[in-house]
Structures are given as C-alpha cells and as structure tokens.
XYZ file of C-alpha atoms in Angstrom:
667
model
C -19.536 -2.192 24.164
C -15.629 -1.734 24.078
C -15.114 2.280 25.445
C -12.112 4.766 24.026
C -9.320 5.994 26.393
C -9.725 8.993 28.502
C -10.001 12.274 25.773
C -10.150 9.708 23.093
C -13.310 9.277 20.873
C -14.433 6.575 19.998
C -13.985 4.827 16.223
C -15.858 2.268 15.969
C -18.963 1.914 13.692
C -21.133 -0.385 15.855
C -23.255 1.659 19.590
C -25.226 0.687 21.675
C -28.421 0.936 21.078
C -30.404 3.636 22.661
C -33.329 2.750 24.770
C -31.976 -1.020 25.236
C -34.516 -3.783 26.179
C -33.543 -7.119 26.451
C -36.411 -8.743 27.046
C -38.048 -7.233 24.263
C -34.995 -7.839 21.723
C -35.231 -11.451 23.277
C -38.565 -11.350 21.996
C -38.246 -10.239 18.484
C -35.242 -13.051 18.329
C -37.730 -15.754 19.291
C -40.718 -14.724 16.905
C -38.013 -14.734 13.807
C -36.894 -17.676 14.109
C -40.325 -19.263 15.156
C -42.448 -21.603 12.988
C -41.736 -22.404 9.020
C -38.185 -20.841 7.809
C -36.778 -18.074 9.858
C -36.520 -14.019 8.947
C -33.191 -13.604 8.639
C -33.945 -9.260 7.838
C -35.313 -9.186 11.311
C -31.939 -11.175 13.292
C -29.293 -8.770 11.184
C -31.088 -5.646 11.531
C -31.286 -6.646 15.008
C -28.022 -7.772 16.159
C -25.878 -5.283 14.033
C -27.085 -2.471 15.287
C -26.461 -3.908 19.369
C -23.297 -3.780 20.814
C -21.438 -6.924 21.819
C -22.039 -5.962 25.270
C -26.159 -5.421 24.383
C -25.926 -8.747 23.348
C -24.705 -10.483 26.023
C -27.497 -9.195 27.856
C -30.296 -10.403 25.270
C -27.926 -13.803 25.509
C -28.945 -14.559 28.852
C -32.455 -12.833 28.825
C -33.190 -15.326 25.924
C -32.399 -18.146 28.223
C -34.867 -16.097 31.308
C -37.228 -16.130 29.117
C -37.347 -19.074 27.010
C -35.189 -22.051 29.046
C -33.047 -22.200 25.499
C -29.264 -21.057 24.335
C -29.959 -18.383 21.333
C -26.439 -18.996 19.841
C -27.620 -22.896 19.059
C -30.673 -21.616 17.767
C -29.084 -19.293 15.584
C -26.422 -22.362 14.414
C -30.264 -24.118 13.506
C -31.719 -21.944 11.841
C -29.349 -20.123 9.868
C -26.582 -21.515 7.599
C -23.450 -21.017 5.340
C -21.322 -17.418 5.853
C -24.277 -15.508 7.430
C -24.733 -18.232 10.271
C -20.728 -17.226 10.834
C -21.200 -14.118 10.699
C -24.062 -13.444 13.089
C -22.640 -16.471 15.787
C -18.603 -14.542 15.690
C -21.174 -11.003 16.648
C -23.190 -13.155 19.582
C -19.297 -14.116 21.571
C -17.760 -11.581 23.425
C -14.274 -10.458 21.532
C -11.795 -12.572 23.832
C -14.514 -16.278 22.551
C -14.446 -15.559 19.040
C -10.762 -14.697 19.390
C -10.874 -18.243 20.957
C -12.931 -19.762 18.592
C -10.985 -18.554 15.806
C -7.428 -19.765 17.373
C -8.921 -22.954 18.109
C -10.334 -23.439 14.354
C -6.836 -22.312 12.955
C -4.599 -25.645 15.080
C -7.616 -28.284 14.696
C -7.451 -30.973 12.552
C -5.045 -31.512 9.560
C -2.429 -28.743 9.176
C -3.350 -25.135 10.413
C -4.528 -21.941 9.082
C -0.869 -19.790 10.070
C -2.225 -16.621 8.988
C -5.582 -16.389 11.069
C -3.112 -17.213 14.073
C -0.615 -14.238 12.849
C -3.685 -11.651 12.458
C -4.413 -12.740 15.822
C -1.304 -12.792 17.483
C 0.423 -9.751 16.188
C -2.820 -7.117 15.991
C -3.965 -7.223 19.954
C -3.143 -5.443 22.982
C -2.215 -6.556 25.315
C -5.293 -7.251 27.336
C -6.781 -7.947 24.952
C -4.211 -11.549 24.627
C -5.011 -11.740 28.066
C -8.422 -11.548 27.737
C -8.062 -14.355 25.019
C -5.964 -16.919 27.340
C -8.865 -16.833 30.013
C -11.836 -17.067 27.224
C -9.541 -20.221 25.486
C -8.846 -22.166 28.722
C -13.047 -21.211 29.662
C -14.170 -22.423 26.380
C -12.010 -25.409 25.951
C -10.548 -26.611 29.443
C -7.218 -26.289 27.409
C -3.867 -23.923 28.024
C -3.752 -21.733 24.120
C 0.133 -21.513 24.766
C 0.344 -25.292 25.204
C -1.681 -26.101 22.045
C -0.246 -22.730 19.916
C 3.332 -24.655 20.821
C 2.356 -28.739 19.673
C 0.556 -27.091 16.569
C 3.499 -24.550 15.572
C 7.625 -24.791 14.849
C 10.706 -22.802 14.866
C 11.345 -19.254 14.942
C 7.622 -18.728 14.019
C 6.605 -20.313 17.362
C 9.306 -18.861 19.625
C 7.775 -15.560 18.807
C 4.068 -16.634 19.044
C 4.152 -17.542 22.097
C 6.574 -14.435 23.204
C 3.713 -12.503 22.265
C 1.346 -15.000 23.831
C 2.666 -13.404 26.974
C 1.079 -10.456 26.669
C 3.587 -8.181 28.245
C 4.987 -5.737 25.724
C 5.946 -2.867 27.311
C 3.528 -0.584 27.570
C 5.539 3.059 28.834
C 5.226 5.859 26.570
C 8.929 7.622 27.465
C 11.507 6.262 25.137
C 15.106 6.421 26.016
C 17.135 7.644 22.875
C 20.006 5.769 23.668
C 17.915 2.086 23.809
C 16.791 3.644 20.221
C 19.525 4.005 19.010
C 21.160 0.474 20.768
C 18.119 -1.461 19.391
C 19.134 -0.495 16.012
C 22.166 -1.009 16.104
C 21.577 -4.680 17.458
C 18.666 -5.040 14.648
C 21.425 -4.363 12.291
C 24.071 -6.550 13.318
C 21.407 -9.201 13.758
C 20.842 -9.163 10.154
C 22.289 -7.262 7.005
C 25.611 -7.136 8.799
C 25.863 -11.095 9.853
C 25.883 -14.205 8.176
C 23.238 -15.563 8.498
C 20.348 -13.885 11.196
C 20.199 -14.050 15.024
C 16.577 -14.304 14.591
C 16.700 -14.462 19.186
C 17.530 -10.485 18.142
C 15.036 -9.529 16.281
C 11.765 -11.601 18.568
C 13.123 -10.163 21.699
C 13.439 -6.469 20.758
C 10.137 -6.979 18.130
C 8.096 -9.256 20.573
C 8.400 -6.521 23.777
C 9.724 -3.428 23.303
C 6.474 -0.748 23.244
C 5.024 0.979 20.408
C 5.809 4.317 20.446
C 9.442 2.483 20.929
C 9.348 0.276 18.221
C 8.126 3.250 15.782
C 10.893 5.569 16.671
C 12.841 2.834 16.409
C 11.441 1.840 12.818
C 12.179 5.399 12.175
C 15.773 5.418 13.111
C 16.734 1.786 11.342
C 15.628 3.639 7.799
C 17.920 6.825 8.244
C 21.091 4.861 9.443
C 20.447 1.807 6.907
C 18.864 3.241 4.149
C 16.585 0.557 4.071
C 13.161 0.324 5.944
C 13.026 -2.630 8.697
C 10.723 -4.522 6.523
C 12.842 -5.037 3.813
C 15.434 -6.343 6.155
C 12.327 -8.941 7.364
C 12.584 -9.715 3.567
C 15.858 -10.151 2.861
C 17.293 -12.112 6.659
C 14.110 -14.262 7.759
C 11.722 -16.585 5.508
C 7.965 -18.455 5.822
C 5.539 -18.005 8.664
C 8.378 -16.550 10.379
C 8.601 -13.490 8.237
C 5.029 -13.262 7.354
C 4.141 -13.210 11.037
C 7.502 -10.080 11.877
C 5.963 -8.266 8.650
C 2.785 -8.485 10.556
C 3.975 -7.391 13.896
C 5.855 -4.446 11.697
C 2.519 -3.558 9.875
C 0.455 -3.504 13.268
C 3.031 -1.243 15.362
C 3.292 1.134 12.194
C -0.776 1.600 11.947
C -2.927 -1.400 13.223
C -5.968 -0.040 11.246
C -3.943 0.033 8.476
C -2.844 -3.605 8.339
C -6.914 -4.673 8.485
C -7.821 -2.579 5.667
C -4.738 -4.489 3.947
C -6.459 -7.699 5.074
C -10.079 -6.772 4.691
C -8.784 -5.505 0.466
C -6.583 -9.256 -0.092
C -9.645 -11.101 1.262
C -11.334 -9.582 -2.048
C -9.577 -8.809 -4.484
C -9.246 -10.795 -7.856
C -11.236 -14.402 -7.890
C -13.348 -15.864 -4.743
C -13.777 -13.960 -1.226
C -11.767 -14.710 1.516
C -14.927 -14.956 4.114
C -12.921 -16.248 7.049
C -11.269 -13.422 6.729
C -13.229 -10.907 5.792
C -15.931 -11.834 9.208
C -13.295 -12.228 11.606
C -12.232 -9.154 11.409
C -15.356 -7.187 10.645
C -16.584 -8.690 13.803
C -13.097 -7.896 15.483
C -13.170 -4.595 14.522
C -16.272 -3.011 14.162
C -16.260 -1.527 18.105
C -12.640 -1.011 17.929
C -11.136 0.659 15.410
C -13.530 0.291 12.075
C -14.089 4.121 11.144
C -10.200 4.571 10.917
C -9.763 1.288 9.230
C -12.618 2.720 5.900
C -10.172 5.892 5.936
C -7.167 3.626 5.228
C -9.043 1.895 2.840
C -10.590 4.933 0.962
C -6.765 6.327 0.924
C -5.260 3.731 0.118
C -7.324 2.066 -2.064
C -9.644 4.900 -3.899
C -12.739 3.026 -3.286
C -14.882 2.380 -0.033
C -14.501 -0.395 1.739
C -18.874 -0.093 1.881
C -18.852 -0.606 -1.827
C -16.020 -3.453 -2.325
C -17.849 -5.058 0.316
C -21.370 -4.352 -1.408
C -19.638 -5.889 -4.809
C -18.161 -9.133 -3.567
C -20.666 -10.306 -1.472
C -24.584 -10.828 -1.719
C -27.741 -11.250 0.258
C -28.346 -10.855 3.866
C -24.635 -11.355 4.369
C -24.342 -8.802 2.206
C -25.954 -6.581 4.341
C -24.879 -7.479 7.469
C -21.505 -7.022 6.610
C -22.462 -3.033 5.389
C -24.557 -2.908 9.010
C -21.302 -3.398 10.316
C -19.257 -1.687 7.865
C -22.082 1.553 8.816
C -21.285 4.034 6.326
C -19.693 5.043 2.032
C -16.885 6.725 1.867
C -17.826 7.139 -1.455
C -20.750 9.406 -0.425
C -20.608 12.870 -0.062
C -19.237 14.080 3.498
C -18.396 10.667 4.576
C -14.811 11.235 4.692
C -13.347 10.518 8.290
C -11.317 13.150 9.291
C -9.466 11.077 12.230
C -8.213 8.835 10.002
C -7.653 11.161 7.153
C -4.806 12.560 9.463
C -3.353 8.809 10.199
C -3.281 8.601 6.424
C -1.382 11.463 5.804
C 0.944 10.177 8.796
C 1.360 7.012 7.254
C 2.811 8.811 3.921
C 4.660 11.926 5.257
C 7.088 10.025 7.186
C 7.822 7.408 3.555
C 8.135 10.827 2.353
C 10.296 13.127 4.526
C 12.790 10.316 5.543
C 15.907 10.739 3.886
C 15.978 7.346 2.246
C 18.704 6.756 -0.270
C 17.017 6.499 -3.713
C 18.837 3.583 -5.595
C 18.115 2.537 -9.131
C 18.336 -1.145 -10.313
C 21.659 -0.556 -12.938
C 24.846 0.066 -11.733
C 28.087 1.091 -14.053
C 29.761 -2.847 -14.613
C 32.741 -2.694 -12.596
C 34.867 -4.008 -15.181
C 33.204 -2.310 -18.076
C 35.626 -2.750 -21.845
C 33.490 -0.764 -23.774
C 35.269 -2.466 -26.709
C 35.045 -6.022 -25.419
C 31.664 -4.845 -25.665
C 31.065 -3.966 -29.362
C 32.739 -6.192 -30.604
C 30.305 -8.578 -28.764
C 27.621 -6.882 -30.073
C 28.553 -7.074 -33.494
C 29.492 -10.360 -33.199
C 25.802 -11.160 -31.828
C 24.384 -9.773 -34.376
C 26.330 -11.074 -37.888
C 25.569 -13.136 -40.090
C 22.104 -15.627 -40.221
C 20.371 -14.963 -36.963
C 20.884 -12.939 -33.977
C 22.298 -14.284 -30.580
C 19.126 -11.917 -27.969
C 21.020 -13.615 -24.794
C 24.032 -11.523 -25.678
C 22.730 -8.009 -26.211
C 20.523 -8.609 -23.531
C 23.474 -9.647 -21.121
C 25.515 -6.608 -22.311
C 23.135 -3.521 -22.840
C 21.192 -4.520 -19.268
C 24.577 -4.489 -17.516
C 25.924 -1.782 -18.080
C 24.681 2.389 -16.982
C 23.587 4.402 -19.601
C 27.142 6.425 -19.606
C 28.735 3.466 -20.618
C 25.910 2.510 -22.857
C 27.242 5.296 -24.797
C 30.696 4.851 -24.537
C 30.053 1.417 -27.152
C 27.678 3.153 -29.509
C 30.902 5.635 -29.838
C 33.465 2.360 -29.889
C 30.800 0.693 -31.829
C 31.212 3.426 -34.482
C 35.411 3.700 -34.112
C 35.708 0.229 -35.048
C 32.770 -0.856 -37.976
C 31.701 2.475 -38.966
C 28.294 1.219 -38.129
C 25.668 2.608 -36.074
C 24.844 0.921 -33.615
C 21.077 1.871 -32.969
C 20.469 0.735 -36.432
C 22.364 -2.494 -36.374
C 19.590 -3.456 -33.170
C 16.548 -2.096 -35.160
C 17.124 -4.068 -38.216
C 18.567 -7.496 -35.901
C 15.310 -6.778 -32.758
C 11.691 -6.234 -32.709
C 8.988 -5.419 -30.941
C 8.325 -4.815 -27.254
C 12.111 -6.099 -26.601
C 13.851 -3.228 -29.127
C 11.459 -0.935 -27.777
C 12.927 -1.906 -24.300
C 16.613 -2.486 -25.432
C 16.695 0.931 -27.487
C 15.444 3.141 -25.113
C 18.515 1.479 -22.670
C 20.386 2.699 -25.221
C 19.214 6.485 -25.636
C 20.151 8.946 -23.133
C 17.615 9.435 -20.145
C 16.919 13.435 -21.552
C 16.204 12.152 -25.435
C 14.655 9.185 -24.517
C 11.788 11.167 -22.119
C 11.243 13.355 -25.334
C 10.720 10.865 -27.542
C 8.361 9.579 -25.130
C 6.654 12.495 -25.084
C 7.180 13.464 -28.995
C 5.120 9.611 -29.522
C 2.414 10.771 -27.469
C 1.568 13.970 -28.773
C 1.722 12.221 -32.837
C -0.725 10.389 -34.694
C -4.555 10.406 -33.700
C -5.323 11.184 -30.067
C -3.430 12.041 -27.383
C -1.616 9.270 -24.568
C -2.251 12.091 -21.797
C -1.415 9.202 -19.634
C 2.368 8.933 -20.697
C 2.540 13.080 -20.528
C 1.335 13.330 -16.895
C 3.813 10.200 -15.878
C 6.181 12.126 -17.494
C 6.422 16.018 -16.528
C 4.539 15.652 -13.429
C 7.405 13.565 -11.635
C 10.508 14.992 -13.523
C 12.950 17.174 -11.184
C 14.092 20.585 -12.661
C 17.124 19.616 -14.071
C 15.455 16.615 -15.655
C 13.185 18.752 -17.150
C 15.534 21.185 -18.317
C 17.276 18.004 -20.028
C 14.061 17.416 -22.127
C 13.459 20.760 -23.600
C 17.081 21.208 -24.922
C 17.018 16.674 -26.589
C 13.427 17.664 -27.754
C 14.603 21.268 -29.630
C 17.372 19.213 -30.781
C 15.572 15.923 -31.825
C 12.956 17.702 -33.019
C 13.870 21.200 -34.152
C 10.480 22.338 -32.404
C 10.211 23.402 -28.770
C 8.383 21.051 -26.139
C 5.901 24.143 -25.268
C 5.073 24.479 -28.983
C 4.197 20.809 -29.245
C 2.250 20.734 -25.798
C 0.231 24.182 -26.867
C -0.383 22.518 -29.715
C -1.839 18.826 -28.908
C -3.217 20.111 -25.802
C -5.708 22.506 -24.607
C -7.587 24.921 -22.133
C -6.087 23.812 -18.449
C -4.749 20.569 -19.246
C -2.521 22.594 -21.833
C -1.754 25.298 -19.168
C -0.831 22.396 -16.435
C 1.718 20.396 -18.763
C 3.206 23.581 -19.723
C 3.870 25.642 -16.991
C 4.842 22.151 -15.508
C 7.404 21.964 -18.309
C 8.606 24.854 -17.898
C 10.867 23.251 -15.182
C 10.794 26.409 -12.503
C 9.269 24.478 -9.922
C 11.077 26.158 -6.526
C 13.806 24.227 -4.989
C 13.556 25.139 -1.230
C 12.775 23.889 2.283
C 9.121 24.715 3.429
C 7.888 27.736 5.127
C 5.669 27.343 6.858
C 3.320 30.735 7.251
C 3.282 30.638 3.311
C 2.258 26.951 3.100
C -1.109 27.200 6.018
C -1.637 30.910 3.184
C -1.449 27.837 0.253
C -3.413 25.080 1.608
C -6.039 27.980 2.560
C -6.069 29.183 -0.630
C -6.912 25.687 -2.810
C -9.386 24.825 1.037
C -11.976 27.240 -0.460
C -14.337 25.075 -2.918
C -17.636 26.693 -1.735
C -17.580 29.477 -4.771
C -18.625 26.789 -7.353
C -16.200 28.221 -9.786
C -14.003 25.510 -11.536
C -11.979 26.913 -13.426
C -10.706 29.622 -10.679
C -10.523 26.483 -8.212
C -8.323 24.300 -11.010
C -6.057 28.006 -11.387
C -5.502 28.364 -8.392
C -4.572 24.304 -7.293
C -2.112 24.493 -10.313
C -0.156 27.787 -9.568
C 0.575 26.008 -6.236
C 0.782 21.986 -7.263
C 2.677 22.912 -10.578
C 5.277 25.897 -8.874
C 6.065 24.969 -5.666
C 9.023 22.689 -3.904
C 8.214 18.888 -3.072
C 9.533 19.870 0.735
C 6.954 22.696 1.325
C 3.735 20.805 -1.465
C 4.362 18.309 1.914
C 3.516 20.761 4.578
C 1.051 22.276 2.400
C -1.189 19.036 1.921
C -0.929 18.798 6.151
C -2.038 22.014 6.372
C -4.917 21.385 3.753
C -6.151 18.059 5.982
C -6.341 20.010 9.487
C -8.171 22.679 7.665
C -10.356 20.652 6.039
C -10.322 16.837 7.291
C -9.754 16.085 4.076
C -7.018 14.937 1.994
C -5.842 16.354 -0.973
C -6.045 13.948 -3.306
C -9.885 13.167 -2.247
C -10.635 16.573 -2.493
C -9.180 16.667 -6.449
C -10.751 13.656 -7.563
C -13.969 15.402 -5.446
C -13.989 18.797 -7.422
C -12.116 18.126 -10.992
C -12.459 15.463 -13.457
C -10.540 14.490 -16.648
C -7.085 14.969 -17.467
C -6.999 17.871 -15.222
C -8.421 15.869 -12.263
C -5.540 12.733 -13.236
C -2.614 15.574 -13.582
C -3.072 17.247 -10.648
C -3.715 13.100 -8.590
C -0.384 12.973 -10.536
C 1.870 15.274 -9.549
C 0.190 15.129 -5.200
C 1.118 11.118 -5.155
C 4.213 12.523 -6.395
C 4.795 14.535 -4.304
C 3.930 11.584 -1.407
C 5.659 9.055 -2.854
C 7.299 8.896 -5.925
C 8.008 5.506 -5.825
C 4.713 4.408 -4.558
C 3.457 6.571 -7.613
C 5.091 4.348 -9.964
C 4.987 0.893 -8.533
C 0.794 1.666 -8.701
C 1.446 2.668 -12.552
C 3.785 -0.878 -12.733
C 1.393 -2.438 -11.131
C -1.847 -1.356 -13.043
C -0.264 -1.995 -16.347
C 0.081 -5.821 -15.990
C -3.208 -6.031 -13.828
C -6.655 -7.543 -15.379
C -6.868 -9.073 -19.300
C -2.886 -8.137 -21.374
C -0.508 -5.894 -20.111
C 0.623 -1.750 -20.984
C 3.584 -2.909 -22.294
C 4.484 0.800 -23.492
C 4.022 2.050 -20.070
C 5.462 -1.256 -17.649
C 9.176 -0.479 -20.651
C 8.474 3.343 -20.495
C 9.020 3.342 -16.099
C 11.884 0.215 -15.909
C 13.703 2.506 -18.436
C 13.272 5.457 -17.019
C 13.560 4.396 -13.046
C 16.137 2.027 -14.026
C 19.664 4.184 -12.554
C 17.428 6.487 -10.176
C 14.564 4.821 -7.942
C 13.823 1.513 -9.600
C 14.904 -0.300 -6.150
C 12.214 1.872 -4.015
C 9.943 1.385 -6.808
C 10.525 -2.599 -5.762
C 10.242 -2.223 -2.239
C 6.723 -0.280 -2.172
C 5.759 -2.921 -5.086
C 6.273 -5.506 -2.553
C 5.188 -3.745 0.452
C 1.458 -2.956 -1.645
C 0.677 -5.445 -3.277
C 2.106 -8.931 -1.156
C 4.460 -9.795 -4.719
C 7.480 -8.987 -6.200
C 7.597 -6.451 -9.118
C 9.856 -9.954 -10.324
C 6.864 -11.889 -9.900
C 4.546 -9.959 -11.641
C 7.207 -9.195 -14.392
C 7.363 -12.682 -15.363
C 3.737 -13.707 -14.408
C 2.606 -11.187 -17.036
C 5.424 -11.563 -19.873
C 7.210 -14.127 -22.350
C 10.424 -14.966 -23.851
C 13.378 -12.137 -24.116
C 11.048 -9.440 -23.082
C 10.609 -10.847 -19.934
C 14.084 -12.116 -19.259
C 15.410 -8.655 -20.269
C 12.957 -6.488 -17.828
C 14.084 -9.590 -15.442
C 17.212 -7.951 -16.094
C 16.456 -4.590 -15.495
C 13.933 -5.239 -12.721
C 17.665 -6.275 -11.105
C 16.336 -9.151 -8.603
C 13.289 -11.469 -6.801
C 12.573 -9.642 -2.904
C-alpha cells in the first residue's frame, strides 16, 4: 500500500486488511473459482478489501499452494469489464500503468487520452517505476515505443515527461517565476506564431510549487489564465496534453474528479477510463477525488457510479470508491480545504472582467439608423442587417441609434423592431436595445406577473448584481411600472424568501474589504446548526450573506471550512430547502466565482431535451458587456466544450446567429 509522506494523512480508500493471511486468502479464491461457475461476490469482496501489497502476497501464496498463476485463473473465470477491473487491481501500479500504455500504443491508432492521463499525472518516482515495469513486462524501451507511435510537439512533451526529472525543490525563486511568466507570454501571446519549445521546457521541468506561482503571476500580468493562452496558441493532442499538465499541477485530485465525471456523463460510459482511475488512485488520493467531485458536481462519485454501472462490476467499483459522500457525515475535511482553495484563487486573483460586446470603433448612428429603417421597410425584413448592427454596437451606442431613428423618421425603433421580428430573436434583439437597468427591471416584472412566480429569475438577478446596478434597477422599475420593486417583491413572495429578496433589493451590501475578526464571528454565527431552529438559522444566514461585502464573505467561507470541515454551500443544501436554499446557494456561488455561476446557468439552460431560451437570452444580454468573455472561459474549462459550440448545437436560425454574435467567438 502506498504510504503517505511524513506528516501527511493517508488519502486512499483501500487500506491494509487487518489480520491478513495470504494463504487463507489464496485458498478462498481457489475455492471461489473451483467447479462449475465462480463465486464472483467472494472474489470481489476479497480483492477490493486488500491493499495492492497484500494482493502481491496472495499471488505468491496461490502459486506456492496450487502451482498456478492467480491472474491467469482470474482471467479465465471472469469476463468483460469486471475481469478488466479485478485483473487491474492484481497488478502493481507501475505494471498496471505499463499495460495501459502498451494497449494505448498497440495496434491501429493510438489512445492519446490514455497516454496524456498517465504521463501528465504521475510523479517522478512513478514515471521511473513505470519505465522499469514496461521494460520488465515487454522487454521493450518505453520511450522508444512512445516515439514510434507519436509525432510533433505532442511527442516532444511526452518524451520530456517520460524522463521523470521534474524539479522537486519547494524553495521558489521569485525572479525565476517572473522570468518564466515573461518567457511564456513572449512565446505565445506576444509572438507571431508560437514558440512551443518554451512551453515544453517550462511546463515539463519546473517544480509544481514553482509552476503554481507562475500560473498566479501569469494571470495577474496578462489578465488571462494560462489555460486560455494554451487554448489560443496550441492545438490538437499537444494542446490537450499541456492543459492536462496544468490541471495536474494545480490539483491532481481535481483533474481525476473531472476525468471520472466525463467518463460517466452523457450516453454510454467510458469504462476503460473509469477502471484505470479507480484502480490507480484507490491507494493514493481517492478521498480527495471524492470530495472534489462532490463539491464540483453536486453529487457523490458513489451515486454516479451506482447509477451508471451494474452487476458485480458496479459492486467492485463502489467498494473501491469507499463511501457515499451524499450520506450524512461523509463530507471529507481535507479536500474541503482543497475545494476552498480551488475557487478562492480564482475569486481573489485580480482578473479583468471583460464583455464580448464592445463599442464599434467607426460608429455612425446616422448610418445605422438609416440601415435599420431600410432593413424593415417594404416587403420582408432583412434580419441579417438588424442582427449585424445591434449585436456589434455597445448599449450606449444603441441608445444613440434609437434617438437618431426617432429624429430622422419620427418613429420608435423599438416598436418597429417588435412588429418586424418575433419569437426568441425578438426577445434577444429587444433586450439588447434596452438600457441594462430597464432590461433587468422588465425581467423582474415578467418573473412576477401572471400565474406563478419565476423564482429562479428573481434569484439570478438580485443575487448577482452590484449595489450600483441594484439601485439603477430600483429606479428603472419605479419609472416603468409606477411601483417600487420592494412592494412588488413583497406582494409576490412570502416568508424568508421574501425577506432575502427584499434585503438584496435594497442594494446596501457593504463594499469594504475583509475584517478577519468579524469573519470568524460571522462564520461562528452560521456554523451553529445544532439548535434545530430552522427559522433562526435562515435569519442568521440572511443577515450575513445579504449584507457583507464579497471580499469579506470569501474570508467568512474560509473560516467556516476551518471551523466545520464543510463547505458553506454543502451546509446550506443540507440544512435548508426550496427557494430559501436556492437563493443562498446563488449568493454563495456568485461570491465564489460569478462568471462560473453564470456558466453553470447557461449550461443547464441548454442541456437535456429542450432549451430554456428565456434564461439563455437573459444571461447573454445582461452579461454581454460585463463578463461574458470570462463566462466563456469558465464554460469551456468546466464542460470541455465552448459556449459557442453549445449554442450552435442547441439553437437554430437567426436566433442562433444573433446569440453567436453576442457570444463573440469560438474558444
């Protein structure tokens, strides 16, 4: 069994079996495979509850007792995915990796994803053991075989990783960090073409600690994460490999949590990936992977395996998983800290928020007004011209066009657009034509009118707007509907949910920095869930979440994790329900990482059967000049496809064209 380093806690899910007797286990396995059929339950129970070191002893005892090869017998008795999983567990990790790589480069075609996953994630020591195991098992040189099956910069980076010579010194030179940031910037963003050799040298050789600081500084210096530059400058398998290296440097457990999620989401399961990760991480960091999985995907790894697999294969995977994090008391503290650091870094880094719609440089409101009039005059409507003009002007410029249109033609541009276009396209174009505060006011009004209330829309708007934006919305609401927003909310909602919305609608959130002593007090205030008084708990959460500054709340959330070993979001979901829970979760997610909050909302609006066009339109319109570029980056980072691709796959016609224009590009 892999032992933790000095002072570190063991984070695997499989432990040494107490009172271990290899001869007794060998006999039990022999009995389970004797006669007609095999006792698969007995086999999986025994093998998944022994450490890898113990399994090697069982193999030796089996050979001594019966003169037979245990792995060969298991292969004969078992079939399919279950056989692959059990046999994988019986090999030492280095030999298991060697077999995976041999399979990846044998035959027609190469499984580049497997090569990337293994070589990007293993430590120097694991790489050396892998090369030795490959030589021992296949009497071939691993590096030579990889070179023979790959090419170009992808091959060069794999060869660098195969050396297993990444620096391991924790002492970091600030000067070298700055130099590497400059070299990477000059090799990519500032260069016509890309100097791939610099990316390979720095990402392939520098220590993990050093590279984490390089990534932080790169973000501060360039205003974009290193991943965005890699996507912009590199391509193909080389790009995928470099992104995997960056992910593993940032957090290896997070990389594997993401790989597991992708292996099981959607139609069909990528069983080879699922088996490889569950086997290889079961004695290293499975508990961290589980925790990050639960935090990131709002469901436990255990429940996803349970729903996505079947039979003995499922039972064996669940035993390796080691527990269900959706069950009470199963949320693991160490990785909650890791999870906190994941989003704290993105939240506190001074990322420049950027929209995708910018003012047109050669703006001529007179020409635009005439072009729009021409597009709507006579039979038929030139929707292409309308889309092109309106999606490529800033909101301030659109207001000038409205004014010019009225001056020239004595007509209301909004009324003309309304009569000429319809459906989803009309909602999008008319939304873009409204001043932001009036647009938000209208969305709030629509959420409250008629039968039923659209609580999700109310939460999305009020939980994410700044004080200045909220004050402007209040003014616009009063102007347009002759009623205060507070009165409208009060008459359309009730209870604690109403109080939360009214509090947010005052636009009186504090705007200062953090107060550490107060943050500890605030965390203590909301950490006490023992009283069982739900009303009191909701009031305490409301007082803090609706009034404290974002910067201060980030500190509160960190103190909360330290005090309770739980992420505040997990606690809200456990202790609360309905609209109150959804409102608090939205505030927390917005504080953690607002662009990611909107990326999630956009993804959910387009996944599954049917599209939620209203949510899609509302976010695209309202964030287009604020942070849609950041939202795009978060979208591709989390869902492994671009927002552009998602829109293209889920919408059609002129509505799609207009959305793609607002989206502003393919990532």
